[in-house]
Amino acid sequence: MSESRTHRSLVVAGTGSGAGKTTVTLGLMAALRRRGMTVQGFKCGPDYIDPTYHKAVTGRPSRNLDSWMLTPDTVKEIYARASRDADISIIEGVMGFYDGKDPLSNTGSTAEISLLLDCPVLLVVNCQSMARSAAAIVKGFQCLEPRARIAAVFANKVGSDGHYRIVKEAIEQECGIPVIGYMKREDALSVPERHLGLVPSIERGELGGLFEALADRMDQTVDMDRLLELAQASEPPAVPEPRLFAEPSRRYRVRMAVARDAAFHFYYPENLELLELYGAELVYFSPLAGEPLPEDVQGLYIGGGFPEEFAEQLSAQTQVTDSIRSAVERGLPTLAECGGFMYLTGAIGDTQGRSYPMLGLVPGRVTMQTKLAALGLREVAGAEGNFLLPAGETARGHEFHYSVYEPQSELPHAYETKGLRGVKKDGCLLHRTVAGYTHLHFASNPGIVARWLECCETYGR
């Protein structure tokens, strides 16, 4: 951020999941963009879907800030690096303000991010069916962590203008902070229930009308000038010397193929940027569009997404599957995460009992379920033979999928993952490929990047 630019930041937090913070976040982003401001979006936690919304509204990649996956200095570096040319940074929280990795502390919560970055907080409260009680809720949030800078309240889901005035008066009298805006209970202006299948429609611009309507509503019912006053921090956060994005000791001459389309598109921006920092030329291709593996590449990255939504089309692209299969069998250093891992198996079975052949590299198949099979943050310990994460090395990431892998034969596992339900073996190693359900954040162990690219260089020779 330039010296002359005023630094503004705001955390949009909720009292709990479903309070409406995503709707409010998108409305504020759209209204600020309409004012001609450059808005940088962030999302607390590992979620990929809300950042897709943010990018659609702001025109800039949104970044994940997770104080459990990443060190405090790394969070600050990612935040400062992305915010430096923005007029305002809007950070959308995750779950409730104090919900994170540990019920007994702020670890991994939106509250911890707000403290780490010294950002003011706009607390979104679902005020449906309450009046003065809303003040008690806000008071409780103020008292649980006095260091948190809850600067203002947004009254969501009020029944009428009169209901809003009652809630506003109660909160401002009892809590000493302003209530700066509201939205009524109007389902037409709420963000559709978020699921993976929505992402392509977001990227095609089909929700542009919703974003415009949200901006209209914010301009009508929010004191935007007051909000910008509250969002103005006295000083930008102190940022340590770049470590994550410091100049590497060496660069690698590698062309890395990256699958990116509606079926495969869940990548942390920093993962791709670190590969480029260390010298990789990223070559994007679309398996879904029938584009075979690009020629003259020394590595392959197939990220997450939802190949199950496009299983029939992917299965029909035999030229693509042949090109990837033969390259992997020749030892092309490959990382396949979640959706990419599913693509490498023998088949994807849907919830109607239909089965679609995939690459057939990983023996077994994945079957879709109607309920979540796994969700949560993961600490990953490398295994012997894992060129990305050898035994003794650890990294952090997350797992989120509705499918279950049914192996036909045993392969060496890629990791041991540790989450709320204990330790388990995950993924597999074959040829020169690491495949598994866990989405790794390379910033939790940048050595992954150097080891991968070194392996790619050796393969190229």
GROMACS .gro file of C-alpha atoms in nm:
model
  461
    1MET     CA    1   0.000   0.000   0.000
    2SER     CA    2   0.141   0.339  -0.094
    3GLU     CA    3   0.236   0.586   0.177
    4SER     CA    4  -0.032   0.834   0.069
    5ARG     CA    5  -0.315   0.584   0.063
    6THR     CA    6  -0.541   0.572   0.368
    7HIS     CA    7  -0.544   0.224   0.516
    8ARG     CA    8  -0.892   0.091   0.589
    9SER     CA    9  -0.993  -0.252   0.706
   10LEU     CA   10  -1.304  -0.421   0.840
   11VAL     CA   11  -1.385  -0.769   0.967
   12VAL     CA   12  -1.744  -0.874   0.899
   13ALA     CA   13  -1.822  -1.127   1.173
   14GLY     CA   14  -2.137  -1.313   1.267
   15THR     CA   15  -2.283  -1.424   1.597
   16GLY     CA   16  -2.301  -1.771   1.439
   17SER     CA   17  -2.333  -1.952   1.109
   18GLY     CA   18  -2.643  -1.833   0.926
   19ALA     CA   19  -2.637  -1.481   1.075
   20GLY     CA   20  -2.598  -1.341   0.723
   21LYS     CA   21  -2.236  -1.228   0.716
   22THR     CA   22  -2.176  -1.343   0.355
   23THR     CA   23  -2.476  -1.145   0.228
   24VAL     CA   24  -2.361  -0.837   0.422
   25THR     CA   25  -1.999  -0.881   0.308
   26LEU     CA   26  -2.094  -0.903  -0.059
   27GLY     CA   27  -2.334  -0.608  -0.033
   28LEU     CA   28  -2.068  -0.389   0.129
   29MET     CA   29  -1.806  -0.494  -0.127
   30ALA     CA   30  -2.042  -0.415  -0.414
   31ALA     CA   31  -2.145  -0.078  -0.265
   32LEU     CA   32  -1.781   0.022  -0.207
   33ARG     CA   33  -1.682  -0.082  -0.560
   34ARG     CA   34  -1.965   0.136  -0.688
   35ARG     CA   35  -1.802   0.429  -0.506
   36GLY     CA   36  -1.490   0.369  -0.713
   37MET     CA   37  -1.291   0.206  -0.432
   38THR     CA   38  -1.045  -0.080  -0.480
   39VAL     CA   39  -1.168  -0.353  -0.246
   40GLN     CA   40  -0.955  -0.648  -0.136
   41GLY     CA   41  -1.144  -0.948  -0.003
   42PHE     CA   42  -1.032  -1.204   0.253
   43LYS     CA   43  -1.196  -1.506   0.411
   44CYS     CA   44  -1.117  -1.645   0.755
   45GLY     CA   45  -1.064  -2.019   0.744
   46PRO     CA   46  -0.996  -2.260   0.458
   47ASP     CA   47  -1.318  -2.210   0.258
   48TYR     CA   48  -1.289  -2.189  -0.124
   49ILE     CA   49  -1.648  -2.092  -0.209
   50ASP     CA   50  -1.688  -1.752  -0.039
   51PRO     CA   51  -1.360  -1.625  -0.193
   52THR     CA   52  -1.509  -1.709  -0.534
   53TYR     CA   53  -1.798  -1.473  -0.453
   54HIS     CA   54  -1.554  -1.207  -0.332
   55LYS     CA   55  -1.356  -1.223  -0.657
   56ALA     CA   56  -1.674  -1.193  -0.863
   57VAL     CA   57  -1.766  -0.871  -0.678
   58THR     CA   58  -1.424  -0.708  -0.633
   59GLY     CA   59  -1.247  -0.825  -0.948
   60ARG     CA   60  -0.948  -0.933  -0.734
   61PRO     CA   61  -0.846  -1.274  -0.600
   62SER     CA   62  -0.966  -1.316  -0.241
   63ARG     CA   63  -0.723  -1.464   0.012
   64ASN     CA   64  -0.773  -1.709   0.298
   65LEU     CA   65  -0.649  -1.604   0.641
   66ASP     CA   66  -0.627  -1.896   0.882
   67SER     CA   67  -0.442  -1.854   1.210
   68TRP     CA   68  -0.426  -2.230   1.268
   69MET     CA   69  -0.294  -2.339   0.927
   70LEU     CA   70  -0.050  -2.047   0.910
   71THR     CA   71   0.183  -1.869   1.154
   72PRO     CA   72   0.092  -1.517   1.273
   73ASP     CA   73   0.370  -1.364   1.063
   74THR     CA   74   0.250  -1.553   0.754
   75VAL     CA   75  -0.107  -1.430   0.805
   76LYS     CA   76   0.023  -1.073   0.834
   77GLU     CA   77   0.239  -1.111   0.525
   78ILE     CA   78  -0.043  -1.249   0.310
   79TYR     CA   79  -0.275  -0.974   0.435
   80ALA     CA   80  -0.028  -0.689   0.381
   81ARG     CA   81   0.087  -0.817   0.042
   82ALA     CA   82  -0.268  -0.838  -0.096
   83SER     CA   83  -0.385  -0.510   0.064
   84ARG     CA   84  -0.099  -0.284  -0.038
   85ASP     CA   85  -0.274  -0.136  -0.344
   86ALA     CA   86  -0.632  -0.151  -0.210
   87ASP     CA   87  -0.842   0.127  -0.058
   88ILE     CA   88  -1.014  -0.108   0.186
   89SER     CA   89  -0.975  -0.468   0.298
   90ILE     CA   90  -1.294  -0.655   0.387
   91ILE     CA   91  -1.237  -0.975   0.584
   92GLU     CA   92  -1.533  -1.213   0.602
   93GLY     CA   93  -1.539  -1.423   0.918
   94VAL     CA   94  -1.608  -1.793   0.958
   95MET     CA   95  -1.888  -1.946   1.170
   96GLY     CA   96  -1.944  -1.734   1.481
   97PHE     CA   97  -1.691  -1.468   1.581
   98TYR     CA   98  -1.531  -1.683   1.851
   99ASP     CA   99  -1.564  -2.025   1.683
  100GLY     CA  100  -1.238  -2.189   1.577
  101LYS     CA  101  -1.016  -2.486   1.640
  102ASP     CA  102  -1.052  -2.486   2.019
  103PRO     CA  103  -1.369  -2.423   2.225
  104LEU     CA  104  -1.155  -2.298   2.515
  105SER     CA  105  -0.960  -2.030   2.325
  106ASN     CA  106  -0.967  -1.797   2.024
  107THR     CA  107  -0.735  -2.027   1.824
  108GLY     CA  108  -0.830  -2.038   1.458
  109SER     CA  109  -1.125  -1.802   1.502
  110THR     CA  110  -1.231  -1.479   1.335
  111ALA     CA  111  -1.164  -1.309   1.668
  112GLU     CA  112  -0.800  -1.420   1.656
  113ILE     CA  113  -0.759  -1.281   1.302
  114SER     CA  114  -0.913  -0.947   1.405
  115LEU     CA  115  -0.672  -0.922   1.699
  116LEU     CA  116  -0.372  -1.030   1.494
  117LEU     CA  117  -0.438  -0.765   1.228
  118ASP     CA  118  -0.581  -0.504   1.468
  119CYS     CA  119  -0.895  -0.466   1.255
  120PRO     CA  120  -1.227  -0.315   1.365
  121VAL     CA  121  -1.519  -0.557   1.361
  122LEU     CA  122  -1.871  -0.518   1.223
  123LEU     CA  123  -2.081  -0.772   1.413
  124VAL     CA  124  -2.376  -0.909   1.214
  125VAL     CA  125  -2.661  -1.005   1.448
  126ASN     CA  126  -2.968  -1.202   1.344
  127CYS     CA  127  -3.234  -0.989   1.512
  128GLN     CA  128  -3.532  -1.196   1.405
  129SER     CA  129  -3.792  -1.231   1.683
  130MET     CA  130  -3.607  -1.019   1.939
  131ALA     CA  131  -3.581  -0.659   2.055
  132ARG     CA  132  -3.384  -0.559   2.368
  133SER     CA  133  -3.240  -0.911   2.384
  134ALA     CA  134  -3.021  -0.818   2.086
  135ALA     CA  135  -2.831  -0.586   2.321
  136ALA     CA  136  -2.761  -0.877   2.555
  137ILE     CA  137  -2.612  -1.077   2.269
  138VAL     CA  138  -2.384  -0.791   2.164
  139LYS     CA  139  -2.286  -0.727   2.527
  140GLY     CA  140  -2.185  -1.091   2.562
  141PHE     CA  141  -1.965  -1.070   2.253
  142GLN     CA  142  -1.801  -0.756   2.391
  143CYS     CA  143  -1.732  -0.912   2.731
  144LEU     CA  144  -1.594  -1.250   2.620
  145GLU     CA  145  -1.282  -1.091   2.469
  146PRO     CA  146  -1.240  -0.727   2.576
  147ARG     CA  147  -0.939  -0.682   2.344
  148ALA     CA  148  -1.154  -0.741   2.035
  149ARG     CA  149  -1.247  -0.414   1.865
  150ILE     CA  150  -1.619  -0.461   1.796
  151ALA     CA  151  -1.677  -0.120   1.638
  152ALA     CA  152  -2.035  -0.145   1.512
  153VAL     CA  153  -2.335  -0.373   1.467
  154PHE     CA  154  -2.535  -0.468   1.159
  155ALA     CA  155  -2.893  -0.566   1.242
  156ASN     CA  156  -2.991  -0.845   1.005
  157LYS     CA  157  -3.331  -1.001   0.936
  158VAL     CA  158  -3.535  -0.728   1.106
  159GLY     CA  159  -3.909  -0.731   1.041
  160SER     CA  160  -3.965  -0.362   0.972
  161ASP     CA  161  -3.816  -0.014   1.001
  162GLY     CA  162  -3.978   0.014   1.344
  163HIS     CA  163  -3.824  -0.314   1.457
  164TYR     CA  164  -3.484  -0.184   1.345
  165ARG     CA  165  -3.522   0.137   1.549
  166ILE     CA  166  -3.604  -0.062   1.866
  167VAL     CA  167  -3.303  -0.290   1.824
  168LYS     CA  168  -3.075   0.002   1.739
  169GLU     CA  169  -3.178   0.205   2.045
  170ALA     CA  170  -3.131  -0.092   2.279
  171ILE     CA  171  -2.787  -0.186   2.148
  172GLU     CA  172  -2.653   0.168   2.134
  173GLN     CA  173  -2.771   0.244   2.489
  174GLU     CA  174  -2.644  -0.076   2.650
  175CYS     CA  175  -2.331  -0.145   2.444
  176GLY     CA  176  -2.201   0.201   2.354
  177ILE     CA  177  -2.138   0.123   1.987
  178PRO     CA  178  -2.333   0.230   1.679
  179VAL     CA  179  -2.574   0.014   1.482
  180ILE     CA  180  -2.493   0.135   1.133
  181GLY     CA  181  -2.737  -0.054   0.912
  182TYR     CA  182  -2.987  -0.330   0.862
  183MET     CA  183  -3.153  -0.567   0.619
  184LYS     CA  184  -3.507  -0.693   0.640
  185ARG     CA  185  -3.612  -1.056   0.618
  186GLU     CA  186  -3.623  -1.071   0.240
  187ASP     CA  187  -3.522  -1.406   0.100
  188ALA     CA  188  -3.488  -1.264  -0.252
  189LEU     CA  189  -3.178  -1.075  -0.140
  190SER     CA  190  -3.002  -1.357   0.041
  191VAL     CA  191  -2.712  -1.545  -0.111
  192PRO     CA  192  -2.819  -1.890  -0.234
  193GLU     CA  193  -2.721  -2.175  -0.006
  194ARG     CA  194  -2.356  -2.229  -0.083
  195HIS     CA  195  -2.246  -2.554  -0.237
  196LEU     CA  196  -1.980  -2.655  -0.486
  197GLY     CA  197  -2.219  -2.661  -0.781
  198LEU     CA  198  -2.271  -2.285  -0.753
  199VAL     CA  199  -1.913  -2.193  -0.831
  200PRO     CA  200  -1.933  -2.212  -1.213
  201SER     CA  201  -2.246  -1.994  -1.215
  202ILE     CA  202  -2.065  -1.736  -1.000
  203GLU     CA  203  -1.770  -1.736  -1.238
  204ARG     CA  204  -2.000  -1.699  -1.540
  205GLY     CA  205  -2.142  -1.381  -1.385
  206GLU     CA  206  -2.492  -1.517  -1.333
  207LEU     CA  207  -2.520  -1.362  -0.986
  208GLY     CA  208  -2.428  -1.011  -1.103
  209GLY     CA  209  -2.788  -0.897  -1.062
  210LEU     CA  210  -2.793  -1.013  -0.700
  211PHE     CA  211  -2.471  -0.823  -0.624
  212GLU     CA  212  -2.616  -0.505  -0.776
  213ALA     CA  213  -2.936  -0.545  -0.574
  214LEU     CA  214  -2.733  -0.595  -0.255
  215ALA     CA  215  -2.532  -0.280  -0.329
  216ASP     CA  216  -2.858  -0.089  -0.378
  217ARG     CA  217  -2.987  -0.212  -0.043
  218MET     CA  218  -2.665  -0.122   0.141
  219ASP     CA  219  -2.675   0.229  -0.004
  220GLN     CA  220  -3.033   0.263   0.123
  221THR     CA  221  -3.003   0.112   0.471
  222VAL     CA  222  -2.637   0.150   0.577
  223ASP     CA  223  -2.456   0.465   0.688
  224MET     CA  224  -2.164   0.402   0.449
  225ASP     CA  225  -1.976   0.719   0.549
  226ARG     CA  226  -1.985   0.611   0.915
  227LEU     CA  227  -1.874   0.264   0.816
  228LEU     CA  228  -1.571   0.406   0.634
  229GLU     CA  229  -1.486   0.618   0.938
  230LEU     CA  230  -1.495   0.311   1.162
  231ALA     CA  231  -1.290   0.111   0.912
  232GLN     CA  232  -1.005   0.361   0.911
  233ALA     CA  233  -0.723   0.222   1.122
  234SER     CA  234  -0.476   0.468   1.271
  235GLU     CA  235  -0.179   0.263   1.149
  236PRO     CA  236  -0.146  -0.029   0.912
  237PRO     CA  237  -0.040  -0.345   1.097
  238ALA     CA  238   0.331  -0.387   1.157
  239VAL     CA  239   0.455  -0.625   0.892
  240PRO     CA  240   0.772  -0.829   0.937
  241GLU     CA  241   1.026  -0.858   0.657
  242PRO     CA  242   0.888  -1.086   0.388
  243ARG     CA  243   0.966  -1.445   0.469
  244LEU     CA  244   0.713  -1.648   0.279
  245PHE     CA  245   0.767  -1.440  -0.038
  246ALA     CA  246   1.133  -1.357   0.022
  247GLU     CA  247   1.367  -1.404  -0.273
  248PRO     CA  248   1.442  -1.779  -0.291
  249SER     CA  249   1.800  -1.902  -0.278
  250ARG     CA  250   1.753  -2.059  -0.621
  251ARG     CA  251   1.496  -2.076  -0.897
  252TYR     CA  252   1.396  -2.382  -1.093
  253ARG     CA  253   1.348  -2.399  -1.470
  254VAL     CA  254   1.021  -2.590  -1.475
  255ARG     CA  255   0.700  -2.580  -1.677
  256MET     CA  256   0.416  -2.691  -1.451
  257ALA     CA  257   0.079  -2.795  -1.597
  258VAL     CA  258  -0.216  -2.685  -1.381
  259ALA     CA  259  -0.568  -2.819  -1.444
  260ARG     CA  260  -0.809  -2.528  -1.415
  261ASP     CA  261  -1.172  -2.527  -1.524
  262ALA     CA  262  -1.519  -2.572  -1.374
  263ALA     CA  263  -1.425  -2.922  -1.251
  264PHE     CA  264  -1.083  -2.835  -1.102
  265HIS     CA  265  -1.032  -2.489  -0.960
  266PHE     CA  266  -0.977  -2.498  -0.584
  267TYR     CA  267  -0.627  -2.359  -0.537
  268TYR     CA  268  -0.500  -2.128  -0.266
  269PRO     CA  269  -0.361  -1.828  -0.462
  270GLU     CA  270  -0.043  -1.843  -0.254
  271ASN     CA  271   0.024  -2.203  -0.366
  272LEU     CA  272   0.034  -2.093  -0.729
  273GLU     CA  273   0.226  -1.773  -0.652
  274LEU     CA  274   0.491  -1.960  -0.455
  275LEU     CA  275   0.544  -2.200  -0.744
  276GLU     CA  276   0.597  -1.897  -0.969
  277LEU     CA  277   0.827  -1.727  -0.717
  278TYR     CA  278   1.050  -2.034  -0.722
  279GLY     CA  279   1.071  -2.019  -1.100
  280ALA     CA  280   0.786  -2.235  -1.229
  281GLU     CA  281   0.604  -2.133  -1.545
  282LEU     CA  282   0.242  -2.233  -1.488
  283VAL     CA  283   0.065  -2.367  -1.795
  284TYR     CA  284  -0.312  -2.390  -1.744
  285PHE     CA  285  -0.528  -2.640  -1.929
  286SER     CA  286  -0.889  -2.762  -1.913
  287PRO     CA  287  -0.952  -3.138  -1.902
  288LEU     CA  288  -1.324  -3.062  -1.917
  289ALA     CA  289  -1.285  -2.876  -2.249
  290GLY     CA  290  -1.091  -3.167  -2.398
  291GLU     CA  291  -0.746  -3.007  -2.367
  292PRO     CA  292  -0.482  -3.280  -2.325
  293LEU     CA  293  -0.185  -3.240  -2.093
  294PRO     CA  294   0.031  -2.959  -2.237
  295GLU     CA  295   0.351  -3.069  -2.408
  296ASP     CA  296   0.695  -3.019  -2.259
  297VAL     CA  297   0.590  -2.994  -1.894
  298GLN     CA  298   0.788  -3.133  -1.604
  299GLY     CA  299   0.515  -3.128  -1.338
  300LEU     CA  300   0.138  -3.154  -1.295
  301TYR     CA  301  -0.097  -3.003  -1.035
  302ILE     CA  302  -0.462  -3.117  -1.030
  303GLY     CA  303  -0.641  -2.928  -0.755
  304GLY     CA  304  -0.975  -2.975  -0.593
  305GLY     CA  305  -1.314  -2.896  -0.731
  306PHE     CA  306  -1.606  -3.119  -0.805
  307PRO     CA  307  -1.538  -3.361  -1.091
  308GLU     CA  308  -1.848  -3.550  -0.981
  309GLU     CA  309  -2.060  -3.268  -1.127
  310PHE     CA  310  -1.894  -3.326  -1.465
  311ALA     CA  311  -1.811  -3.695  -1.441
  312GLU     CA  312  -1.984  -3.790  -1.767
  313GLN     CA  313  -1.805  -3.519  -1.967
  314LEU     CA  314  -1.466  -3.594  -1.808
  315SER     CA  315  -1.510  -3.965  -1.876
  316ALA     CA  316  -1.576  -3.896  -2.245
  317GLN     CA  317  -1.250  -3.700  -2.291
  318THR     CA  318  -1.036  -4.007  -2.366
  319GLN     CA  319  -0.758  -3.809  -2.536
  320VAL     CA  320  -0.717  -3.609  -2.214
  321THR     CA  321  -0.721  -3.911  -1.984
  322ASP     CA  322  -0.474  -4.096  -2.209
  323SER     CA  323  -0.231  -3.801  -2.209
  324ILE     CA  324  -0.239  -3.761  -1.829
  325ARG     CA  325  -0.228  -4.134  -1.759
  326SER     CA  326   0.077  -4.197  -1.976
  327ALA     CA  327   0.264  -3.897  -1.831
  328VAL     CA  328   0.194  -4.004  -1.472
  329GLU     CA  329   0.304  -4.359  -1.552
  330ARG     CA  330   0.630  -4.219  -1.695
  331GLY     CA  331   0.695  -4.054  -1.357
  332LEU     CA  332   0.575  -3.695  -1.409
  333PRO     CA  333   0.592  -3.538  -1.059
  334THR     CA  334   0.225  -3.484  -0.978
  335LEU     CA  335   0.012  -3.357  -0.691
  336ALA     CA  336  -0.359  -3.443  -0.704
  337GLU     CA  337  -0.575  -3.301  -0.425
  338CYS     CA  338  -0.933  -3.401  -0.343
  339GLY     CA  339  -1.112  -3.359  -0.679
  340GLY     CA  340  -0.781  -3.431  -0.850
  341PHE     CA  341  -0.742  -3.747  -0.642
  342MET     CA  342  -1.094  -3.855  -0.741
  343TYR     CA  343  -1.004  -3.801  -1.107
  344LEU     CA  344  -0.707  -4.039  -1.074
  345THR     CA  345  -0.919  -4.330  -0.944
  346GLY     CA  346  -1.089  -4.599  -1.151
  347ALA     CA  347  -1.435  -4.443  -1.146
  348ILE     CA  348  -1.668  -4.190  -0.983
  349GLY     CA  349  -2.005  -4.327  -0.876
  350ASP     CA  350  -2.291  -4.084  -0.826
  351THR     CA  351  -2.576  -4.096  -0.575
  352GLN     CA  352  -2.809  -4.250  -0.838
  353GLY     CA  353  -2.587  -4.553  -0.879
  354ARG     CA  354  -2.431  -4.449  -1.211
  355SER     CA  355  -2.058  -4.500  -1.258
  356TYR     CA  356  -1.819  -4.307  -1.483
  357PRO     CA  357  -1.465  -4.433  -1.562
  358MET     CA  358  -1.180  -4.196  -1.471
  359LEU     CA  359  -0.802  -4.229  -1.520
  360GLY     CA  360  -0.770  -4.567  -1.350
  361LEU     CA  361  -0.430  -4.487  -1.197
  362VAL     CA  362  -0.536  -4.524  -0.834
  363PRO     CA  363  -0.687  -4.873  -0.786
  364GLY     CA  364  -1.040  -4.837  -0.657
  365ARG     CA  365  -1.325  -4.592  -0.700
  366VAL     CA  366  -1.495  -4.306  -0.521
  367THR     CA  367  -1.867  -4.302  -0.448
  368MET     CA  368  -2.065  -3.985  -0.377
  369GLN     CA  369  -2.277  -3.956  -0.063
  370THR     CA  370  -2.559  -3.715   0.014
  371LYS     CA  371  -2.394  -3.609   0.340
  372LEU     CA  372  -2.046  -3.481   0.417
  373ALA     CA  373  -1.789  -3.758   0.447
  374ALA     CA  374  -1.517  -3.535   0.596
  375LEU     CA  375  -1.479  -3.173   0.700
  376GLY     CA  376  -1.213  -3.003   0.906
  377LEU     CA  377  -0.862  -2.870   0.949
  378ARG     CA  378  -0.583  -3.124   0.914
  379GLU     CA  379  -0.222  -3.149   1.028
  380VAL     CA  380  -0.041  -3.372   0.782
  381ALA     CA  381   0.272  -3.576   0.852
  382GLY     CA  382   0.468  -3.696   0.551
  383ALA     CA  383   0.542  -4.060   0.477
  384GLU     CA  384   0.843  -4.241   0.342
  385GLY     CA  385   0.855  -4.208  -0.036
  386ASN     CA  386   0.654  -3.884  -0.043
  387PHE     CA  387   0.874  -3.646  -0.247
  388LEU     CA  388   0.663  -3.343  -0.145
  389LEU     CA  389   0.648  -3.416   0.227
  390PRO     CA  390   0.902  -3.676   0.339
  391ALA     CA  391   0.880  -3.856   0.672
  392GLY     CA  392   0.952  -3.609   0.951
  393GLU     CA  393   0.799  -3.313   0.765
  394THR     CA  394   0.456  -3.170   0.848
  395ALA     CA  395   0.216  -2.931   0.679
  396ARG     CA  396  -0.134  -2.805   0.743
  397GLY     CA  397  -0.447  -2.792   0.533
  398HIS     CA  398  -0.808  -2.901   0.533
  399GLU     CA  399  -1.044  -3.172   0.411
  400PHE     CA  400  -1.392  -3.123   0.267
  401HIS     CA  401  -1.567  -3.386   0.055
  402TYR     CA  402  -1.887  -3.583   0.004
  403SER     CA  403  -1.721  -3.885  -0.157
  404VAL     CA  404  -1.574  -4.201  -0.006
  405TYR     CA  405  -1.277  -4.383  -0.158
  406GLU     CA  406  -1.316  -4.761  -0.189
  407PRO     CA  407  -0.971  -4.913  -0.256
  408GLN     CA  408  -0.926  -5.226  -0.466
  409SER     CA  409  -0.569  -5.286  -0.354
  410GLU     CA  410  -0.328  -5.130  -0.110
  411LEU     CA  411  -0.087  -4.854  -0.212
  412PRO     CA  412   0.164  -4.678   0.016
  413HIS     CA  413  -0.020  -4.397   0.195
  414ALA     CA  414   0.084  -4.037   0.131
  415TYR     CA  415   0.027  -3.888   0.474
  416GLU     CA  416  -0.091  -3.936   0.826
  417THR     CA  417  -0.355  -3.673   0.896
  418LYS     CA  418  -0.452  -3.549   1.239
  419GLY     CA  419  -0.791  -3.385   1.299
  420LEU     CA  420  -1.067  -3.376   1.561
  421ARG     CA  421  -1.134  -3.748   1.510
  422GLY     CA  422  -0.775  -3.854   1.565
  423VAL     CA  423  -0.499  -3.977   1.335
  424LYS     CA  424  -0.562  -4.163   1.010
  425LYS     CA  425  -0.375  -4.259   0.697
  426ASP     CA  426  -0.471  -4.060   0.387
  427GLY     CA  427  -0.402  -4.069   0.018
  428CYS     CA  428  -0.155  -4.277  -0.177
  429LEU     CA  429   0.179  -4.272  -0.355
  430LEU     CA  430   0.227  -4.417  -0.702
  431HIS     CA  431   0.489  -4.359  -0.969
  432ARG     CA  432   0.594  -3.999  -0.885
  433THR     CA  433   0.247  -3.889  -0.774
  434VAL     CA  434   0.112  -3.775  -0.439
  435ALA     CA  435  -0.268  -3.804  -0.428
  436GLY     CA  436  -0.514  -3.763  -0.145
  437TYR     CA  437  -0.817  -3.582  -0.007
  438THR     CA  438  -0.626  -3.318   0.192
  439HIS     CA  439  -0.591  -2.967   0.045
  440LEU     CA  440  -0.241  -2.852   0.150
  441HIS     CA  441  -0.155  -2.487   0.210
  442PHE     CA  442   0.204  -2.456   0.090
  443ALA     CA  443   0.258  -2.155   0.316
  444SER     CA  444   0.244  -2.392   0.613
  445ASN     CA  445   0.560  -2.562   0.478
  446PRO     CA  446   0.717  -2.379   0.181
  447GLY     CA  447   0.971  -2.659   0.151
  448ILE     CA  448   0.699  -2.842  -0.043
  449VAL     CA  449   0.756  -2.601  -0.333
  450ALA     CA  450   1.133  -2.640  -0.355
  451ARG     CA  451   1.117  -3.020  -0.319
  452TRP     CA  452   0.849  -3.049  -0.588
  453LEU     CA  453   1.029  -2.825  -0.839
  454GLU     CA  454   1.361  -2.996  -0.777
  455CYS     CA  455   1.194  -3.327  -0.851
  456CYS     CA  456   1.043  -3.174  -1.169
  457GLU     CA  457   1.386  -3.053  -1.281
  458THR     CA  458   1.533  -3.397  -1.231
  459TYR     CA  459   1.246  -3.551  -1.429
  460GLY     CA  460   1.305  -3.300  -1.710
  461ARG     CA  461   1.668  -3.404  -1.738
   0.00000   0.00000   0.00000
